[in-house]
Coordinates of C-alpha atoms and ligand atoms in Angstrom, one line a residue:
Chain V
X21 CA 89.9 86.6 92.0
X22 CA 87.7 83.7 92.9
X23 CA 86.4 82.0 89.7
X24 CA 82.9 81.4 91.2
X25 CA 80.8 79.2 88.9
X26 CA 77.7 81.3 89.2
X27 CA 79.4 84.4 87.9
X28 CA 81.2 82.5 85.1
X29 CA 78.0 80.9 84.0
X30 CA 76.1 84.2 84.2
X31 CA 78.6 86.3 82.2
X32 CA 79.1 83.7 79.5
X33 CA 75.4 82.7 78.9
X34 CA 73.9 86.2 79.3
X35 CA 76.6 87.6 76.9
X36 CA 75.6 85.0 74.4
X37 CA 71.9 85.6 74.9
X38 CA 72.2 89.4 74.5
X39 CA 74.4 88.9 71.5
X40 CA 71.6 86.9 69.9
X41 CA 69.1 89.5 70.8
X42 CA 71.2 92.1 69.2
X43 CA 71.1 90.3 65.8
X44 CA 67.5 89.4 66.2
X45 CA 66.6 93.0 66.9
X46 CA 68.4 94.1 63.8
X47 CA 66.3 91.6 61.8
X48 CA 69.5 89.8 60.7
X49 CA 67.8 86.4 61.1
X50 CA 64.7 84.6 60.3
X51 CA 62.4 85.9 63.0
X52 CA 58.9 84.7 61.9
X53 CA 57.1 81.4 62.6
X54 CA 58.6 78.4 64.4
X55 CA 62.3 79.3 63.7
X56 CA 61.8 82.7 65.0
X57 CA 60.0 81.4 68.1
X58 CA 62.8 79.0 69.0
X59 CA 65.5 81.7 68.3
X60 CA 63.8 84.2 70.6
X61 CA 63.1 81.5 73.2
X62 CA 66.7 80.5 73.2
X63 CA 67.9 84.1 73.5
X64 CA 65.6 84.7 76.4
X65 CA 66.6 81.5 78.2
X66 CA 70.3 82.3 77.8
X67 CA 70.1 86.0 78.8
X68 CA 67.4 85.6 81.5
X69 CA 68.9 82.3 82.8
X70 CA 72.2 84.0 83.1
X71 CA 70.7 86.9 85.0
X72 CA 69.1 84.4 87.4
X73 CA 72.4 82.6 87.9
X74 CA 74.0 85.9 88.8
X75 CA 71.6 86.2 91.8
X76 CA 73.0 82.9 93.3
X77 CA 76.1 84.6 94.5
X78 CA 74.2 87.3 96.3
X79 CA 74.0 87.2 100.1
X80 CA 70.5 88.6 100.1
X81 CA 68.9 88.0 96.7
X82 CA 65.4 88.8 97.9
X83 CA 66.4 92.5 97.9
X84 CA 67.6 92.4 94.2
X85 CA 65.1 95.2 93.3
X86 CA 67.2 97.7 95.2
X87 CA 69.9 97.2 92.6
X88 CA 67.9 99.2 90.1
X89 CA 68.3 102.5 92.0
X90 CA 71.9 103.6 91.7
X91 CA 72.4 104.0 87.9
X92 CA 74.1 107.3 88.4
X93 CA 77.3 105.8 89.7
X94 CA 77.1 102.1 89.6
X95 CA 77.8 99.9 86.6
X96 CA 76.1 97.0 88.3
X97 CA 73.0 99.0 88.7
X98 CA 73.1 100.1 85.1
X99 CA 73.6 96.6 84.0
X100 CA 70.4 95.5 85.9
X101 CA 68.3 98.3 84.4
X102 CA 69.7 97.8 80.9
X103 CA 69.1 94.1 81.0
X104 CA 65.5 94.5 82.1
X105 CA 64.8 97.2 79.5
X106 CA 66.4 95.1 76.7
X107 CA 64.5 92.0 77.7
X108 CA 61.3 94.0 77.9
X109 CA 61.6 95.7 74.4
X110 CA 62.9 92.5 72.8
X111 CA 60.1 90.5 74.4
X112 CA 57.5 92.8 72.8
X113 CA 59.4 92.8 69.5
X114 CA 59.6 89.1 69.5
X115 CA 55.9 88.6 70.3
X116 CA 54.8 90.8 67.4
X117 CA 57.3 89.1 65.0
X118 CA 56.6 85.6 65.9
X119 CA 52.8 85.6 66.5
X120 CA 51.6 88.6 64.3
X121 CA 54.3 88.7 61.7
X122 CA 54.5 92.4 62.2
X123 CA 57.6 94.4 62.2
X124 CA 58.4 97.4 64.3
X125 CA 61.8 98.1 63.0
X126 CA 62.5 100.9 65.5
X127 CA 61.5 98.7 68.4
X128 CA 63.9 96.0 67.3
X129 CA 66.7 98.5 66.8
X130 CA 66.2 100.0 70.2
X131 CA 66.1 96.5 71.7
X132 CA 69.3 95.6 69.9
X133 CA 71.0 98.7 71.1
X134 CA 70.0 98.0 74.7
X135 CA 71.1 94.4 74.4
X136 CA 74.6 95.5 73.4
X137 CA 74.7 98.2 76.1
X138 CA 73.9 95.5 78.7
X139 CA 77.0 93.5 77.6
X140 CA 79.0 96.7 77.8
X141 CA 77.7 97.4 81.3
X142 CA 78.7 93.8 82.4
X143 CA 82.2 94.3 81.1
X144 CA 82.5 97.8 82.7
X145 CA 81.8 96.2 86.2
X146 CA 85.1 94.5 85.8
X147 CA 87.0 96.9 83.7
X148 CA 86.3 99.9 86.0
X149 CA 88.1 98.3 89.0
X150 CA 91.4 99.9 89.6
X151 CA 92.0 97.4 92.3
X152 CA 92.3 94.5 89.7
X153 CA 94.7 96.0 87.2
X154 CA 94.5 93.0 84.8
X155 CA 90.8 93.8 84.2
X156 CA 91.3 97.6 84.3
X157 CA 91.9 98.0 80.5
X158 CA 89.6 98.9 77.6
X159 CA 90.3 95.6 76.0
X160 CA 88.1 93.9 78.6
X161 CA 85.1 95.7 77.2
X162 CA 86.0 95.1 73.6
X163 CA 86.5 91.4 74.2
X164 CA 83.1 90.9 76.0
X165 CA 81.3 92.7 73.2
X166 CA 83.0 90.8 70.4
X167 CA 82.3 87.5 72.1
X168 CA 78.6 88.4 72.5
X169 CA 78.4 89.5 68.8
X170 CA 80.3 86.4 67.5
X171 CA 78.2 83.8 69.5
X172 CA 75.0 85.6 68.6
X173 CA 76.0 85.7 64.9
X174 CA 76.7 82.0 64.9
X175 CA 73.3 81.0 66.4
X176 CA 71.4 83.4 64.1
X177 CA 73.0 81.6 61.2
X178 CA 75.3 84.3 59.8
X179 CA 78.2 82.0 58.9
X180 CA 80.6 84.5 57.3
X181 CA 80.0 87.2 59.8
X182 CA 80.4 84.8 62.7
X183 CA 83.7 83.5 61.3
X184 CA 85.1 87.1 61.1
X185 CA 83.9 87.9 64.6
X186 CA 85.4 84.7 66.0
X187 CA 88.7 85.8 64.5
X188 CA 88.4 89.3 65.9
X189 CA 87.5 88.0 69.3
X190 CA 90.6 85.8 69.3
X191 CA 92.8 88.7 68.5
X192 CA 91.2 90.8 71.2
X193 CA 91.7 88.0 73.7
X194 CA 95.4 87.8 72.8
X195 CA 95.7 91.5 73.2
X196 CA 93.9 91.4 76.6
X197 CA 96.2 88.7 77.8
X198 CA 99.3 90.5 76.6
X199 CA 98.3 93.9 78.2
X200 CA 96.9 92.1 81.3
X201 CA 100.4 90.8 82.0
X202 CA 101.7 94.4 82.2
X203 CA 98.9 96.0 84.0
X204 CA 99.8 95.2 87.6
X205 CA 103.2 96.8 87.2
X206 CA 101.7 99.8 85.4
X207 CA 99.2 100.3 88.2
X208 CA 102.2 100.9 90.5
X209 CA 100.8 99.3 93.6
X210 CA 103.5 97.5 95.6
X211 CA 104.0 96.3 99.1
X212 CA 106.0 99.5 99.6
X213 CA 103.1 101.7 98.5
X214 CA 100.5 99.6 100.3
X215 CA 102.3 100.0 103.6
X216 CA 104.0 103.3 103.1
X217 CA 107.2 101.6 104.3
X218 CA 109.1 101.9 101.0
X219 CA 112.6 103.2 100.6
X220 CA 114.1 101.9 103.8
X221 CA 115.1 98.4 102.9
X222 CA 113.9 95.1 101.7
X223 CA 110.2 94.6 102.8
X224 CA 108.4 91.3 103.3
X225 CA 105.4 90.0 105.1
X226 CA 106.7 88.7 108.5
X227 CA 103.4 87.4 109.9
X228 CA 99.9 87.5 108.4
X229 CA 97.0 88.8 110.6
X230 CA 95.4 85.4 110.8
X231 CA 96.6 81.9 110.3
X232 CA 93.4 80.6 108.7
X233 CA 91.5 81.7 105.7
X234 CA 89.1 84.6 105.5
X235 CA 86.7 86.3 103.1
X236 CA 89.4 88.4 101.5
X237 CA 91.6 85.5 100.7
X238 CA 88.8 83.3 99.5
X239 CA 87.4 86.0 97.3
X240 CA 90.3 87.9 96.0
X241 CA 93.6 86.2 96.6
X242 CA 93.8 83.2 94.2
X243 CA 96.8 81.4 92.8
X244 CA 96.9 79.1 89.8
X245 CA 99.8 77.2 88.4
X246 CA 101.5 78.8 85.4
X247 CA 101.6 75.6 83.4
X248 CA 97.9 75.0 84.0
X249 CA 97.1 78.5 83.0
X250 CA 99.1 78.2 79.7
X251 CA 97.3 75.0 78.8
X252 CA 93.9 76.6 79.5
X253 CA 94.8 79.6 77.4
X254 CA 95.5 77.3 74.5
X255 CA 92.2 75.5 75.0
X256 CA 90.4 78.8 75.3
X257 CA 91.8 80.3 72.2
X258 CA 91.3 77.2 70.1
X259 CA 87.8 76.8 71.4
X260 CA 86.5 80.3 71.4
X261 CA 88.1 81.5 68.2
X262 CA 90.2 79.4 65.9
X263 CA 88.1 76.2 65.6
X264 CA 84.7 77.8 65.3
X265 CA 86.1 80.3 62.8
X266 CA 87.5 77.5 60.7
X267 CA 84.2 75.6 60.8
X268 CA 82.2 78.6 59.9
X269 CA 84.5 79.5 57.1
X270 CA 84.2 76.1 55.6
X271 CA 80.4 76.1 55.9
X272 CA 80.2 79.7 54.7
X273 CA 82.2 78.7 51.6
X274 CA 79.4 76.2 50.8
X275 CA 81.6 73.2 51.6
X276 CA 79.1 71.9 54.0
X277 CA 75.6 72.0 52.7
X278 CA 72.2 71.1 54.2
X279 CA 72.3 68.8 57.2
X280 CA 76.1 68.8 57.4
X281 CA 76.1 72.6 57.6
X282 CA 73.6 72.5 60.5
X283 CA 75.7 69.9 62.3
X284 CA 78.8 72.0 61.7
X285 CA 77.2 75.0 63.1
X286 CA 76.1 73.0 66.2
X287 CA 79.7 71.8 66.6
X288 CA 81.1 75.3 66.2
X289 CA 78.7 76.5 68.9
X290 CA 79.6 73.8 71.3
X291 CA 83.3 74.3 70.8
X292 CA 82.9 78.0 71.1
X293 CA 81.0 77.8 74.4
X294 CA 83.7 75.5 75.9
X295 CA 86.4 77.9 74.8
X296 CA 84.6 80.9 76.3
X297 CA 84.0 79.1 79.6
X298 CA 87.7 78.3 79.8
X299 CA 88.6 81.9 78.9
X300 CA 86.2 83.3 81.5
X301 CA 87.5 80.9 84.2
X302 CA 91.0 82.2 83.5
X303 CA 89.6 85.8 83.5
X304 CA 88.8 85.4 87.1
X305 CA 91.4 83.0 88.3
X306 CA 94.3 84.9 86.8
X307 CA 93.2 88.4 88.0
X308 CA 95.3 89.7 90.9
X309 CA 93.7 92.1 93.4
X310 CA 96.0 94.6 95.0
X311 CA 94.9 93.5 98.4
X312 CA 97.1 90.4 97.9
X313 CA 100.1 92.7 98.6
X314 CA 99.1 92.9 102.2
X315 CA 99.3 89.1 102.3
X316 CA 102.8 89.0 100.7
X317 CA 101.6 88.2 97.2
X318 CA 102.7 89.8 93.9
X319 CA 105.9 91.2 95.3
Chain N
X14 CA 72.8 107.2 97.7
X15 CA 76.0 106.0 96.3
X16 CA 76.9 109.3 94.9
X17 CA 79.7 110.8 97.0
X18 CA 78.6 113.8 99.0
X19 CA 80.5 117.1 98.6
X20 CA 83.7 117.1 100.7
X21 CA 82.7 117.6 104.3
X22 CA 84.5 120.1 106.6
X23 CA 84.6 117.4 109.2
X24 CA 86.7 114.4 108.3
X25 CA 86.7 111.9 111.1
X26 CA 89.4 109.2 111.0
X27 CA 92.4 107.6 112.7
X28 CA 96.1 108.1 112.9
X29 CA 98.0 104.9 113.5
X30 CA 101.5 105.2 114.8
X31 CA 103.5 102.4 113.4
X32 CA 106.4 103.4 115.6
X33 CA 104.8 102.2 118.8
X34 CA 102.3 99.6 117.8
X35 CA 103.5 96.3 119.4
X36 CA 101.2 94.1 117.5
X37 CA 99.2 92.9 120.5
X38 CA 95.9 92.7 118.5
X39 CA 93.9 94.3 121.4
X40 CA 92.3 96.6 118.9
X41 CA 91.2 93.6 116.8
X42 CA 89.5 91.9 119.7
X43 CA 87.9 95.0 121.2
X44 CA 86.6 95.9 117.7
X45 CA 85.1 92.5 117.3
X46 CA 83.6 92.7 120.7
X47 CA 82.0 96.0 120.4
X48 CA 80.8 95.6 116.8
X49 CA 79.4 92.2 117.3
X50 CA 77.0 93.6 119.9
X51 CA 76.1 96.9 118.4
X52 CA 75.7 98.5 114.9
X53 CA 74.2 96.0 112.5
X54 CA 74.4 92.3 112.3
X55 CA 76.8 90.5 114.6
X56 CA 80.3 89.7 113.3
X57 CA 79.8 85.9 112.8
X58 CA 82.4 83.1 113.1
X59 CA 81.8 80.0 111.0
X60 CA 83.1 76.7 112.2
X61 CA 84.6 78.4 115.2
X62 CA 85.6 75.3 117.0
X63 CA 86.1 73.1 113.9
X64 CA 88.8 72.3 111.4
X65 CA 88.5 75.4 109.3
X66 CA 87.4 78.4 111.4
X67 CA 86.7 81.7 109.6
X68 CA 85.1 84.9 110.8
X69 CA 84.4 88.5 110.0
X70 CA 86.7 91.2 111.4
X71 CA 86.7 94.9 110.8
X72 CA 90.3 95.4 111.8
X73 CA 93.3 93.2 111.3
X74 CA 97.0 93.5 112.2
X75 CA 99.6 92.4 109.7
X76 CA 103.3 92.4 110.5
X77 CA 106.1 93.3 108.1
X78 CA 109.8 93.1 108.3
X79 CA 112.2 95.7 106.9
X80 CA 115.7 94.3 106.2
X81 CA 117.9 97.3 106.6
X82 CA 121.3 97.7 104.8
X83 CA 123.0 99.3 107.8
X84 CA 121.3 97.9 110.8
X85 CA 119.3 95.1 112.3
X86 CA 116.1 94.1 110.7
X87 CA 113.0 95.9 112.0
X88 CA 109.5 94.6 112.5
X89 CA 106.5 96.8 111.8
X90 CA 103.1 95.8 113.2
X91 CA 100.5 97.2 110.8
X92 CA 96.9 97.5 111.9
X93 CA 94.5 98.0 109.0
X94 CA 90.8 98.9 108.9
X95 CA 88.7 101.1 106.7
X96 CA 90.4 104.4 105.9
X97 CA 87.1 106.3 105.3
X98 CA 88.4 107.4 101.9
X99 CA 87.4 110.8 100.5
X100 CA 86.8 109.4 97.0
X101 CA 85.7 106.0 98.2
X102 CA 85.4 103.6 95.2
X103 CA 83.5 101.2 97.4
X104 CA 80.6 103.7 97.6
X105 CA 80.2 104.6 94.0
X106 CA 80.1 100.9 92.8
X107 CA 77.3 99.9 95.1
X108 CA 74.2 99.1 93.1
X109 CA 71.7 99.5 95.9
X110 CA 72.7 102.6 97.7
X111 CA 73.6 100.5 100.8
X112 CA 77.1 101.8 100.8
X113 CA 77.4 105.5 101.6
X114 CA 79.6 108.2 102.9
X115 CA 78.1 110.5 105.4
X116 CA 78.0 114.2 104.4
X117 CA 78.3 115.4 108.0
X118 CA 81.5 113.7 109.1
X119 CA 82.8 111.6 106.2
X120 CA 82.3 108.2 107.8
X121 CA 81.7 105.4 105.3
X122 CA 78.9 103.1 106.3
X123 CA 76.8 100.2 105.0
X124 CA 73.1 100.3 105.5
X125 CA 72.6 96.6 106.1
X126 CA 68.9 96.7 105.4
X127 CA 69.6 97.6 101.8
X128 CA 72.7 95.5 101.1
X129 CA 72.1 92.6 98.7
X130 CA 75.5 91.1 99.5
X131 CA 76.9 91.3 95.9
X132 CA 80.4 91.9 97.2
X133 CA 81.3 94.5 94.6
X134 CA 82.3 97.1 97.2
X135 CA 84.8 94.7 98.7
X136 CA 86.3 94.2 95.2
X137 CA 86.5 98.0 94.7
X138 CA 88.4 98.6 98.0
X139 CA 92.2 98.3 97.6
X140 CA 92.8 97.8 101.3
X141 CA 90.7 94.7 102.1
X142 CA 88.7 96.8 104.5
X143 CA 85.4 95.1 103.8
X144 CA 84.4 91.6 104.6
X145 CA 81.1 89.8 103.8
X146 CA 79.5 88.3 106.8
X147 CA 78.9 84.7 106.0
X148 CA 75.9 84.3 108.3
X149 CA 74.0 87.4 107.3
X150 CA 75.1 87.8 103.7
X151 CA 75.7 91.5 104.2
X152 CA 78.8 93.6 103.9
X153 CA 80.6 94.5 107.2
X154 CA 83.1 97.3 107.6
X155 CA 84.6 99.7 110.2
X156 CA 81.9 102.2 111.3
X157 CA 84.5 104.3 113.2
X158 CA 82.3 103.3 116.1
X159 CA 79.6 105.7 115.0
X160 CA 77.6 104.3 117.9
X161 CA 80.2 105.2 120.5
X162 CA 81.6 108.6 119.3
X163 CA 78.2 110.4 119.5
X164 CA 76.9 108.3 122.4
X165 CA 76.0 110.5 125.3
X166 CA 75.2 107.5 127.4
X167 CA 78.9 106.6 127.6
X168 CA 81.5 108.2 129.8
X169 CA 83.4 111.0 128.0
X170 CA 86.6 108.9 127.8
X171 CA 84.6 106.1 126.1
X172 CA 83.2 108.3 123.3
X173 CA 86.0 107.2 121.0
X174 CA 86.3 104.1 118.8
X175 CA 86.8 100.9 120.7
X176 CA 90.2 100.2 119.0
X177 CA 91.5 103.6 120.1
X178 CA 90.1 103.1 123.6
X179 CA 91.7 99.7 124.1
X180 CA 95.2 100.2 122.6
X181 CA 97.6 99.8 125.5
X182 CA 100.4 101.7 123.8
X183 CA 98.5 104.7 122.5
X184 CA 99.3 103.8 119.0
X185 CA 95.9 104.9 117.7
X186 CA 94.5 108.4 117.7
X187 CA 91.0 109.4 116.7
X188 CA 90.0 112.9 115.6
X189 CA 88.9 115.4 112.9
X190 CA 91.3 115.8 110.0
X191 CA 89.2 118.6 108.6
X192 CA 90.4 120.8 111.6
X193 CA 94.0 121.8 111.1
X194 CA 94.3 122.4 114.9
X195 CA 93.0 119.0 116.0
X196 CA 95.5 116.7 117.8
X197 CA 95.4 114.3 114.8
X198 CA 96.2 117.0 112.3
X199 CA 99.0 118.2 114.5
X200 CA 100.5 114.7 114.7
X201 CA 100.3 114.3 111.0
X202 CA 102.1 117.7 110.6
X203 CA 104.8 116.9 113.0
X204 CA 105.6 113.3 112.0
X205 CA 106.3 111.5 108.7
X206 CA 102.7 110.6 107.8
X207 CA 101.6 108.6 104.8
X208 CA 98.6 107.6 102.8
X209 CA 98.3 103.9 101.8
X210 CA 98.4 103.2 98.1
X211 CA 98.0 106.8 97.0
X212 CA 98.2 105.6 93.4
X213 CA 94.8 104.1 93.8
X214 CA 93.3 107.6 94.0
X215 CA 91.1 106.9 97.0
X216 CA 92.3 109.8 99.1
X217 CA 92.2 108.0 102.5
X218 CA 91.4 110.0 105.6
X219 CA 93.2 107.7 107.9
X220 CA 97.0 108.3 108.1
X221 CA 99.9 106.2 109.1
X222 CA 102.9 107.5 111.0
X223 CA 106.1 105.8 109.9
X224 CA 108.3 104.1 112.4
X225 CA 111.2 106.3 113.5
X226 CA 114.7 105.3 112.3
X227 CA 115.9 103.0 115.1
X228 CA 119.5 102.9 116.6
X229 CA 122.2 101.7 114.3
X230 CA 125.2 99.6 115.2
X231 CA 127.9 102.1 115.4
X232 CA 130.8 99.9 114.4
X233 CA 129.1 96.9 112.8
X234 CA 131.2 94.0 114.0
X235 CA 132.5 91.5 111.5
X236 CA 131.5 87.9 112.1
X237 CA 135.2 87.3 112.8
X238 CA 135.2 89.8 115.7
X239 CA 132.4 88.1 117.4
X240 CA 133.8 84.6 117.0
X241 CA 137.6 84.9 117.1
X242 CA 139.6 81.9 115.9
X243 CA 140.6 80.1 119.1
X244 CA 143.9 78.7 117.9
X245 CA 145.6 78.8 114.6
X246 CA 147.6 75.6 115.2
X247 CA 146.2 72.7 117.2
X248 CA 148.0 71.7 120.3
X249 CA 148.2 68.7 122.7
X250 CA 145.6 66.0 122.2
X251 CA 144.2 67.8 119.1
X252 CA 147.6 68.0 117.6
X253 CA 148.0 64.2 118.0
X254 CA 144.5 63.6 116.6
X255 CA 145.2 65.9 113.7
X256 CA 148.4 64.0 112.8
X257 CA 146.8 60.6 113.3
X258 CA 144.0 61.6 110.9
X259 CA 146.5 62.9 108.4
X260 CA 148.3 59.5 108.3
X261 CA 145.1 57.7 107.4
Ligands
SF4_408 S1 89.2 101.9 102.9 FE1 88.1 100.6 101.5 S2 86.1 100.4 102.4 FE2 87.1 102.1 103.5 S3 86.4 103.9 102.3 FE3 88.4 103.3 101.5 S4 87.8 102.0 99.7 FE4 86.0 102.2 101.0
SF4_409 S1 77.7 94.1 99.0 FE1 76.1 95.5 99.7 S2 77.1 97.4 100.2 FE2 78.5 96.2 99.0 S3 78.1 96.9 96.8 FE3 76.8 95.1 97.2 S4 74.9 95.9 97.9 FE4 76.4 97.6 98.1

């Protein structure tokens, strides 16, 4: 699939933002006064900014409001509704916390729940697609949620928890890559099933329908070099999981106190973000859509 | 609404006969011609006369080759457009309700006024039957010529999809699969008919008739029979040359 920058930026940043909102809603961080203000502001910029980025790839963004209507069947519609609901509740919760130092525990919990459900809905948009077998596995959802929780825990200064979640996210990522490699064969779509011409002899594409590119090829039939992919996987895993986990473990164990601790957390955050961007780029670029079969791919 | 309607009695669709399609692309062109002037936004071409032309089409013809064990290789021309699936995944993923399946005849359409151009329906379709129009930013797909088949202003013989009307070999048939006595249902019953990618669970309405098994070489000639060795031993000038070369 086409690794479009707007979608990569959207899923990474909004995931992180909603992860933060989750912890803020549960009261797991300092939420009063200036610190609280900046934490809430950051969470809103990440989640809201991500949502805004996602409208950049729409053909007719001015009609976005229509996307709130089909929650009964569409995960994209559910995501839109959940995101707005989560931002609304958490906005109210944040205002009361930051400016009035008042706590409505139930409001925060509800907001936290909706924030996590938003991440789940985002992941389901991809995971539900039978046409992209690599995404069509439960691991996709687990990974998106763990990444949101881990990044959120880091920014809300929960060092030990963040380290554990970084580790889990890394394991989930390894599992998703492993299963992802098997999913296309498991799904069972081949050139033979795509054309109904199986069982007669060796099949191959003789001539494509068009000699130039088209929307389908640009959007869904992508190819990346194996070596390149492997290198990126290493970068992704180190960045999103191993390095930040190590840094947070060290800082959680009290090895890095005061200013050094803050610096370390900043570094862990930056490294983590780079890792998640690399992983998300691969998530799209490596995903094979079954329509590629009609163009002689994957056979 | 992107909820699928209850299964309709009427299931309009196409049967495509892979046995006789010659791959002339007449259906591709007539489809583009009709649909660029009628239902919804025109089917745009970008950079049509430039280096990198690209455009929206609702029907495309692929060609495949089958290498047979016991006969000459066979080419199969393979037209592909929306199959108007009964459990259309492209419909249920749509966030706006723009994508829908008609309860009355099963045709899958896009309401372009409501489409935000998110492209998710194109991702959900296994067959590559949907293309985003690059000029309008809305999703385009086969309408089964809904603006022809019920159009009383057209002559009776024109009240069929443009692709079916224009096919010079009669490889395309239009009809109601819900009616077991319709011509298309009969064709499907008589010939070897298949669904594309049944494992995707889309239950396509459109069917494909497989090419018939073609003639076989009765006694498949060995290469040696076709090109017999002219002479075992060289003679005359060749014999002299052969010897001269051996001495070198
Ligand atoms: S062929 Fe594709 S676009 Fe047409 S109904 Fe089936 S899934 Fe939808
Ligand atoms: S591109 Fe249009 S029709 Fe397709 S899912 Fe998005 S809003 Fe619906």
